[in-house]
Each structure stands twice: as structure tokens, then as C-alpha cells.
mmCIF file of C-alpha atoms in Angstrom:
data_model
loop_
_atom_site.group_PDB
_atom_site.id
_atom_site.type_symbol
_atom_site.label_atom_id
_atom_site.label_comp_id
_atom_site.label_asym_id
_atom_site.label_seq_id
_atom_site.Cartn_x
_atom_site.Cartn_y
_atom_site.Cartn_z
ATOM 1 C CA UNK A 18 -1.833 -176.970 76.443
ATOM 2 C CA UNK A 19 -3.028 -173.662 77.800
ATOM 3 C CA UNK A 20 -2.071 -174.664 81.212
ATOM 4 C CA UNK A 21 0.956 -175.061 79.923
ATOM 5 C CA UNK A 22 1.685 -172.103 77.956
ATOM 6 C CA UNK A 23 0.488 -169.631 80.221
ATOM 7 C CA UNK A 24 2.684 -171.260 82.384
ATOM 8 C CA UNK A 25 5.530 -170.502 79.444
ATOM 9 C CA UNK A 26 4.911 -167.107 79.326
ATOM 10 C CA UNK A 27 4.466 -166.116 83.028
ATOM 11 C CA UNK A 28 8.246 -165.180 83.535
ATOM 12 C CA UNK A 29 8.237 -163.370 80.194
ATOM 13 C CA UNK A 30 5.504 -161.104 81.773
ATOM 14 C CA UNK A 31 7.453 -160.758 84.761
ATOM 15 C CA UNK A 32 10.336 -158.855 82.285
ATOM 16 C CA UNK A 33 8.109 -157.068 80.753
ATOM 17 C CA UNK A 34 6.805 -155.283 84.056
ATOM 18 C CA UNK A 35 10.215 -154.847 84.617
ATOM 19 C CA UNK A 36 10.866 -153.217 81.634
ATOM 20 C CA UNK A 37 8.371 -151.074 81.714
ATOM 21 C CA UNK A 38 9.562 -149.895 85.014
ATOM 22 C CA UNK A 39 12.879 -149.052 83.724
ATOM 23 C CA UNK A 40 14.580 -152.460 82.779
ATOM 24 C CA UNK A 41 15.919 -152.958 86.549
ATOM 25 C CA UNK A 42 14.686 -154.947 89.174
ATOM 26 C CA UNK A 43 14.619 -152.690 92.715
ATOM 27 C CA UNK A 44 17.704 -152.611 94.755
ATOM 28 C CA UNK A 45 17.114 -153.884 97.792
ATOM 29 C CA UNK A 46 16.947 -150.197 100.365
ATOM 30 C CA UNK A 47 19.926 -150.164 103.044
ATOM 31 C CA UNK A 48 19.203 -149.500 106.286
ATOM 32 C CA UNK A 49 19.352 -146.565 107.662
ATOM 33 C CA UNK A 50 21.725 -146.838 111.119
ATOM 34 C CA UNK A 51 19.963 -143.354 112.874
ATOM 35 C CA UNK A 52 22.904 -143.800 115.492
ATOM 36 C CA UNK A 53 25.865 -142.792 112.947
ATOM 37 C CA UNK A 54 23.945 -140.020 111.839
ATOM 38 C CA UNK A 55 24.267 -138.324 115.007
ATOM 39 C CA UNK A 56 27.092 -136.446 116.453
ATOM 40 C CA UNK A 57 28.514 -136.509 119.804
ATOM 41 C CA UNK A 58 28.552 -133.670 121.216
ATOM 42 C CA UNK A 59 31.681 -132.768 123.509
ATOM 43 C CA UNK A 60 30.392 -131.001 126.341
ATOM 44 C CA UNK A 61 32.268 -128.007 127.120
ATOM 45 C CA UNK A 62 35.306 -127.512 129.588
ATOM 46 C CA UNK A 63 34.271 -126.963 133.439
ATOM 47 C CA UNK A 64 34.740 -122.788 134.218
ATOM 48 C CA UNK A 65 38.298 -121.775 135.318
ATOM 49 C CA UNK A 66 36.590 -119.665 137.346
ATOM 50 C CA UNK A 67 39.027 -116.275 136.764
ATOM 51 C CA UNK A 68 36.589 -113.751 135.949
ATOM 52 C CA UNK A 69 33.360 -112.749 137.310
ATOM 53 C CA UNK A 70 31.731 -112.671 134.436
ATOM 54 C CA UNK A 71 31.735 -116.354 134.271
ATOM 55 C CA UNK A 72 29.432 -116.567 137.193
ATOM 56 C CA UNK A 73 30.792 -119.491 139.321
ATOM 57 C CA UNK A 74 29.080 -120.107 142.431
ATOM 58 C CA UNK A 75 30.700 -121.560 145.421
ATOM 59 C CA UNK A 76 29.393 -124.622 146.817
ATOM 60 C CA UNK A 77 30.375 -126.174 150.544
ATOM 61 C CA UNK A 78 33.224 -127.977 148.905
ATOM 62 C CA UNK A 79 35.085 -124.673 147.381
ATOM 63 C CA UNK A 80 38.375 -123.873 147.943
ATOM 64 C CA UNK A 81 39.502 -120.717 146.327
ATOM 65 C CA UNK A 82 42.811 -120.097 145.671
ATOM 66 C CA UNK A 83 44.551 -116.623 146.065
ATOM 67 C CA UNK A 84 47.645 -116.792 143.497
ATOM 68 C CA UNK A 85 49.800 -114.604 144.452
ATOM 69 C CA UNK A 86 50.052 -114.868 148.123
ATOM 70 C CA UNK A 87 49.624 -118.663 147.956
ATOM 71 C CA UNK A 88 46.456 -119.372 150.192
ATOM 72 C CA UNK A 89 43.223 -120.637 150.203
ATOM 73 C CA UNK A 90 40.067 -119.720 151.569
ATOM 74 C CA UNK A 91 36.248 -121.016 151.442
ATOM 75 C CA UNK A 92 34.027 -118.588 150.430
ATOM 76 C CA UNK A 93 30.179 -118.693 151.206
ATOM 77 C CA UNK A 94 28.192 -120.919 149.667
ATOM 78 C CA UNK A 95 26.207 -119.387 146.307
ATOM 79 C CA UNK A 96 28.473 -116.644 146.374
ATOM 80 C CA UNK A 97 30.249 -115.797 143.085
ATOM 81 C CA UNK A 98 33.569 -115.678 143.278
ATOM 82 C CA UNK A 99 36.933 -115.257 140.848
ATOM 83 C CA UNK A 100 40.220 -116.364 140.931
ATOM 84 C CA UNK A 101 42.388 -114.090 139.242
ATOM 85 C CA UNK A 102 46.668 -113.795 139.050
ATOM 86 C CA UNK A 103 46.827 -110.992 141.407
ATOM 87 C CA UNK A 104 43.271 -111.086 143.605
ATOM 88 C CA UNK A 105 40.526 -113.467 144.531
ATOM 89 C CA UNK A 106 37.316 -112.140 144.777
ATOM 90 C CA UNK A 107 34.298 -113.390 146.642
ATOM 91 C CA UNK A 108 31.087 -111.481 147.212
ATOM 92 C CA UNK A 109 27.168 -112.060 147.687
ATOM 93 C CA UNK A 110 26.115 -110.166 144.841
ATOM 94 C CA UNK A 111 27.728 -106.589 143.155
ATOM 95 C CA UNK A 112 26.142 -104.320 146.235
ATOM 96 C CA UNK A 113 26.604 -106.476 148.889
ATOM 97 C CA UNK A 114 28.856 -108.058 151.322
ATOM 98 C CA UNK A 115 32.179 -108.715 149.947
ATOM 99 C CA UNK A 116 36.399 -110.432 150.397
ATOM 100 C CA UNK A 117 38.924 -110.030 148.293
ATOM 101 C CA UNK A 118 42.701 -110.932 148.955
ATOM 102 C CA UNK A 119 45.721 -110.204 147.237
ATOM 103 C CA UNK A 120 49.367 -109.529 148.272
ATOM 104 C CA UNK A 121 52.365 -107.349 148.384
ATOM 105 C CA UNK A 122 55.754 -107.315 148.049
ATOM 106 C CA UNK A 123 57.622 -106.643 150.875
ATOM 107 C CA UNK A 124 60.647 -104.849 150.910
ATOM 108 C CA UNK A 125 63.032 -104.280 153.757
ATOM 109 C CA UNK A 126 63.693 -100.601 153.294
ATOM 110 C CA UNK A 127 60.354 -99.062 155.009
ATOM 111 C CA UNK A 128 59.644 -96.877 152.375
ATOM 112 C CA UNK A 129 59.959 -99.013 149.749
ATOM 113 C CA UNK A 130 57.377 -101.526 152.132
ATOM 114 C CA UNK A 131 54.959 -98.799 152.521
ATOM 115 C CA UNK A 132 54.616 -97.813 148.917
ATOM 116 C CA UNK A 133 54.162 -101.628 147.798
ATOM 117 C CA UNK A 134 51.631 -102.179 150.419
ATOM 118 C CA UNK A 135 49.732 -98.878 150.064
ATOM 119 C CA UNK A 136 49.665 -99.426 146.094
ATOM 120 C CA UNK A 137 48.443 -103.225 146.867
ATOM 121 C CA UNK A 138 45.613 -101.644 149.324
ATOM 122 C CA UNK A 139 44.352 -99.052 146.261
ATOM 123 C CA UNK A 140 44.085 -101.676 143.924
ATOM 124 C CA UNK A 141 41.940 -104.058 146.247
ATOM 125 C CA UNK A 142 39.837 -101.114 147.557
ATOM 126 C CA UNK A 143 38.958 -100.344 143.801
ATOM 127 C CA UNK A 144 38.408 -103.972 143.188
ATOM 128 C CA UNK A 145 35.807 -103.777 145.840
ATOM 129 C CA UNK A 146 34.040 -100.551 144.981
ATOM 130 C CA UNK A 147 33.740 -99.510 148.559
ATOM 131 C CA UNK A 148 34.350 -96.080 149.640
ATOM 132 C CA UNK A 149 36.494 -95.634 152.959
ATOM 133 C CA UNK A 150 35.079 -92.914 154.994
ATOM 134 C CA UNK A 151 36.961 -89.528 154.933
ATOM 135 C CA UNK A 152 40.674 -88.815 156.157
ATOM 136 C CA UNK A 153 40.858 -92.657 157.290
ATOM 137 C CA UNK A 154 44.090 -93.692 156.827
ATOM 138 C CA UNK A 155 45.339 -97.395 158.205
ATOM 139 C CA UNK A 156 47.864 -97.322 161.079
ATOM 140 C CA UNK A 157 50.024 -100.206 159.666
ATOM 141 C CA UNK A 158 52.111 -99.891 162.870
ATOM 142 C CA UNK A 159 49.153 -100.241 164.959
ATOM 143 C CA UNK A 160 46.567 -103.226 163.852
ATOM 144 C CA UNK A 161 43.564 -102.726 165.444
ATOM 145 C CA UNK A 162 43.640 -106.412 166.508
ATOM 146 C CA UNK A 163 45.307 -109.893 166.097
ATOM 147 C CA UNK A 164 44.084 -112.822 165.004
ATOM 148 C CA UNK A 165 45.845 -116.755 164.208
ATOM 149 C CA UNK A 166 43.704 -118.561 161.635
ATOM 150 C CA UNK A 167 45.261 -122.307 160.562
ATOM 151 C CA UNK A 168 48.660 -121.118 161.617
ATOM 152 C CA UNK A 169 48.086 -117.588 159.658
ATOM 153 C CA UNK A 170 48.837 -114.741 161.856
ATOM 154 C CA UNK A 171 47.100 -111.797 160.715
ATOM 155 C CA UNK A 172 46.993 -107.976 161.462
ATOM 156 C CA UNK A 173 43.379 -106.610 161.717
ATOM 157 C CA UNK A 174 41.950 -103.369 161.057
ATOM 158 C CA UNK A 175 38.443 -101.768 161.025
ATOM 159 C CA UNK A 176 37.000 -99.045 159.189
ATOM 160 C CA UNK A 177 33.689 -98.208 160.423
ATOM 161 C CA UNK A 178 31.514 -96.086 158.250
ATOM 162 C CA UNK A 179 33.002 -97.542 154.896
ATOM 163 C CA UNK A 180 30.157 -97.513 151.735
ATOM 164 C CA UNK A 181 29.348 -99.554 149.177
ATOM 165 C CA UNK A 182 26.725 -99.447 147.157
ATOM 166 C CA UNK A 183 25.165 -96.528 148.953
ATOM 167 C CA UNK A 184 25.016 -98.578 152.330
ATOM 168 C CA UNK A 185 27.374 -98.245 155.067
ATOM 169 C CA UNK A 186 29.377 -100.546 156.990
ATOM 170 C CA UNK A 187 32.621 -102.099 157.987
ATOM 171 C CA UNK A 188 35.533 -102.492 156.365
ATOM 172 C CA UNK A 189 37.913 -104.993 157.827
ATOM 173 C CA UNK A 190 41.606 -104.564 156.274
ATOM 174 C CA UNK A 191 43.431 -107.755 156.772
ATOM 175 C CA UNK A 192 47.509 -107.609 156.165
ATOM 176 C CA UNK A 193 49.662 -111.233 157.485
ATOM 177 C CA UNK A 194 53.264 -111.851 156.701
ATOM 178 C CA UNK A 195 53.938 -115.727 154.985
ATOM 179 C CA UNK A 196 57.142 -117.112 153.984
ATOM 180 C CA UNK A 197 60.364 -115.512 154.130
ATOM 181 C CA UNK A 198 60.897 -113.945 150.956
ATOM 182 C CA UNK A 199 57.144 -114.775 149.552
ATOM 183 C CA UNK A 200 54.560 -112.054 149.087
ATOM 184 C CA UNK A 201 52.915 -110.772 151.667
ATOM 185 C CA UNK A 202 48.984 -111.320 152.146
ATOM 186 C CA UNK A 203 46.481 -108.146 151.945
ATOM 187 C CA UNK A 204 42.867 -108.701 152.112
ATOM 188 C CA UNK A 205 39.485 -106.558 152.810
ATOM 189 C CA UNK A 206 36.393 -107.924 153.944
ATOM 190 C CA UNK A 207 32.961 -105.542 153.998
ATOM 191 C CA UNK A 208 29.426 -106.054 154.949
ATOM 192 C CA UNK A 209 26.681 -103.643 155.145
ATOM 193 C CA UNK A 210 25.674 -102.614 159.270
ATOM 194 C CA UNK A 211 22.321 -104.237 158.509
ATOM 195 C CA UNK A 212 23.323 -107.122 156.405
ATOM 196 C CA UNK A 213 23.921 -109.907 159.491
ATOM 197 C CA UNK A 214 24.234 -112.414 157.029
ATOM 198 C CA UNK A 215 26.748 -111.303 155.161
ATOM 199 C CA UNK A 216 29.304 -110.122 158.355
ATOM 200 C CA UNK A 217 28.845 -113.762 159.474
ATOM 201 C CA UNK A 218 29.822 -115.010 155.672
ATOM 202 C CA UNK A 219 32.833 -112.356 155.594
ATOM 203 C CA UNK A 220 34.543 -113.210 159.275
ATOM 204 C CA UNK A 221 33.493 -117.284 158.103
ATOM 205 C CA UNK A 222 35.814 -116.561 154.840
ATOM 206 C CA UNK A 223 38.671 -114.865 157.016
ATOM 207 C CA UNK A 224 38.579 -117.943 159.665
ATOM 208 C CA UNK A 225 38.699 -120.518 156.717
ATOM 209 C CA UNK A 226 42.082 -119.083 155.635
ATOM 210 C CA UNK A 227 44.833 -121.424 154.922
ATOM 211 C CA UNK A 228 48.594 -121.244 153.842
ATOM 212 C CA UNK A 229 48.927 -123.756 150.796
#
């Protein structure tokens, strides 16, 4: 019989544990899934590369793009570079050797040509923070030499004795009529006398040019 009535009262002590607990029996605990807790990130956009401040380095596959005059060129590899609307700049660092290209307007009455082209050269020359050496002015009747680059025929001329960053060199000043009735291309290229490097990376620039 006590067998029996212990048995009896064995699920009534099982309620009263139960009650004491709060009256519930446990939930049973979900799962946690630790994978829907966390958020994908999106990673962010690739550089559009328009602004030096973003820092984009060219690599042997870059193909910078000048806007306005509607060519391309391949800057040196590791070199920062920028493709703005109305230049593209390349250069190996802010004192050192440097290209930039932009364009013109051309115009057929001469005036009118020379004042578009001479406003075009200020703006790149400021761009490029070099100082041209005293009274030079560039004979735009009279390139220094000619050069044909991927079917580009340009107009070259030198300014020896140009500064940049305190350290002298040359300028190159790079002018090549495209289209009919498209803007004209206007370019400068510098590189310190001592800086062997960089001339090779400015004149490899200038060769890679290409009409898009």
C-alpha cells in the first residue's frame, strides 16, 4: 500500500514544484539563428576617380580618360591620377613629375583661337603648379617639334628651366588638332632634370595617347 501511494502522489509533487516555481512549466528556449542577427554589409561603390583627393592609383591596366578633348592615355603605374570634366591629371606625387591634358576651343578667327588656347594653357599651368621660366612665351606658329602617336598628330614644345616644387626642369607643352569641329587637345608634361624616372613616365604617358 505504500508502494502504491507514493506512487499516487508522485505527480502531485511534480505540481507542486511547479507551483512553487511560478505555476508554469518552462517554455522550451528558441534557438538563437546568429546568422539573421547579422547585417550585410554593402561594400561601398568603386572611386570615380575625379578628384585627387580620392587617391586612385593607376595600375598597368588604366586607361584615363580626358573628357573634354575625348582621349585616353595610360598613366604610370602607382601614380595618382584624376579625371575631371575639363582636365585629367596624372602625377608621381604633389612635387614631382607630372601630365595633365585638357582642351580648347578652336575658333577660326585667329584672335578669337589665340585667346581660347592661351586661357586653356593658364588654367593647365596652374593645375600643375609649375612655374615657366621668365619672358617664355610659346611660339604656337612654330612647335618646337612633331610627333604622330596612335594616329594623334601633335605639336611639341619645350620649356627648359620650368620649376616645380623648387626643382627645375622641362616643361613639354603639347597642343594636337582632333575632329573637325571637336575641341582641340592641350596638354603639359614636366619632370624634374634629375628625376630620370619620371621623364621616362611623362614621354611613356604622351606615346600612350589615343583618340577615343
Amino acid at each position: 500500500m505504500v508502494y502504491r501511494t507514493f506512487k499516487a502522489i508522485a505527480p502531485l509533487a511534480l505540481l507542486l514544484v511547479a507551483a512553487a516555481c511560478g505555476g508554469k512549466t518552462p517554455e522550451p528556449e528558441t534557438p538563437v539563428d546568429e546568422g539573421a542577427s547579422k547585417t550585410v554589409e554593402t561594400p561601398p561603390p568603386p572611386p570615380k576617380c575625379e578628384s585627387l583627393d580620392e587617391k586612385c592609383a593607376a595600375t598597368k591596366e588604366t586607361s584615363a580618360k580626358v573628357k573634354s578633348a575625348k582621349i585616353a592615355f595610360q598613366p604610370a603605374e602607382k601614380w595618382t591620377y584624376a579625371q575631371g570634366e575639363a582636365q585629367t591629371i596624372a602625377q608621381a606625387s604633389e612635387e614631382g613629375a607630372i601630365v595633365v591634358f585638357g582642351s580648347y576651343t578652336p575658333d577660326k578667327d585667329a584672335k578669337k583661337d589665340a585667346a581660347a588656347r592661351e586661357a586653356a594653357l593658364a588654367e593647365l599651368i596652374k593645375t600643375t603648379a609649375v612655374t615657366l621660366p621668365k619672358g617664355y612665351k610659346v611660339n604656337w606658329k612654330k612647335p618646337d617639334n612633331t610627333q604622330e602617336v596612335n594616329g594623334v598628330k601633335l605639336n611639341v614644345w619645350t620649356a627648359a628651366g620650368s620649376e616645380r616644387a623648387k626643382k627645375k626642369g622641362t616643361l613639354l607643352v603639347l597642343q594636337a588638332p582632333l575632329k573637325d569641329g571637336e575641341p582641340a587637345l592641350l596638354g603639359l608634361g614636366f619632370a624634374a632634370d634629375d628625376d630620370e624616372a619620371g621623364m621616362g613616365a611623362v614621354s611613356k604617358a604622351i606615346e600612350s595617347i589615343k583618340a577615343e
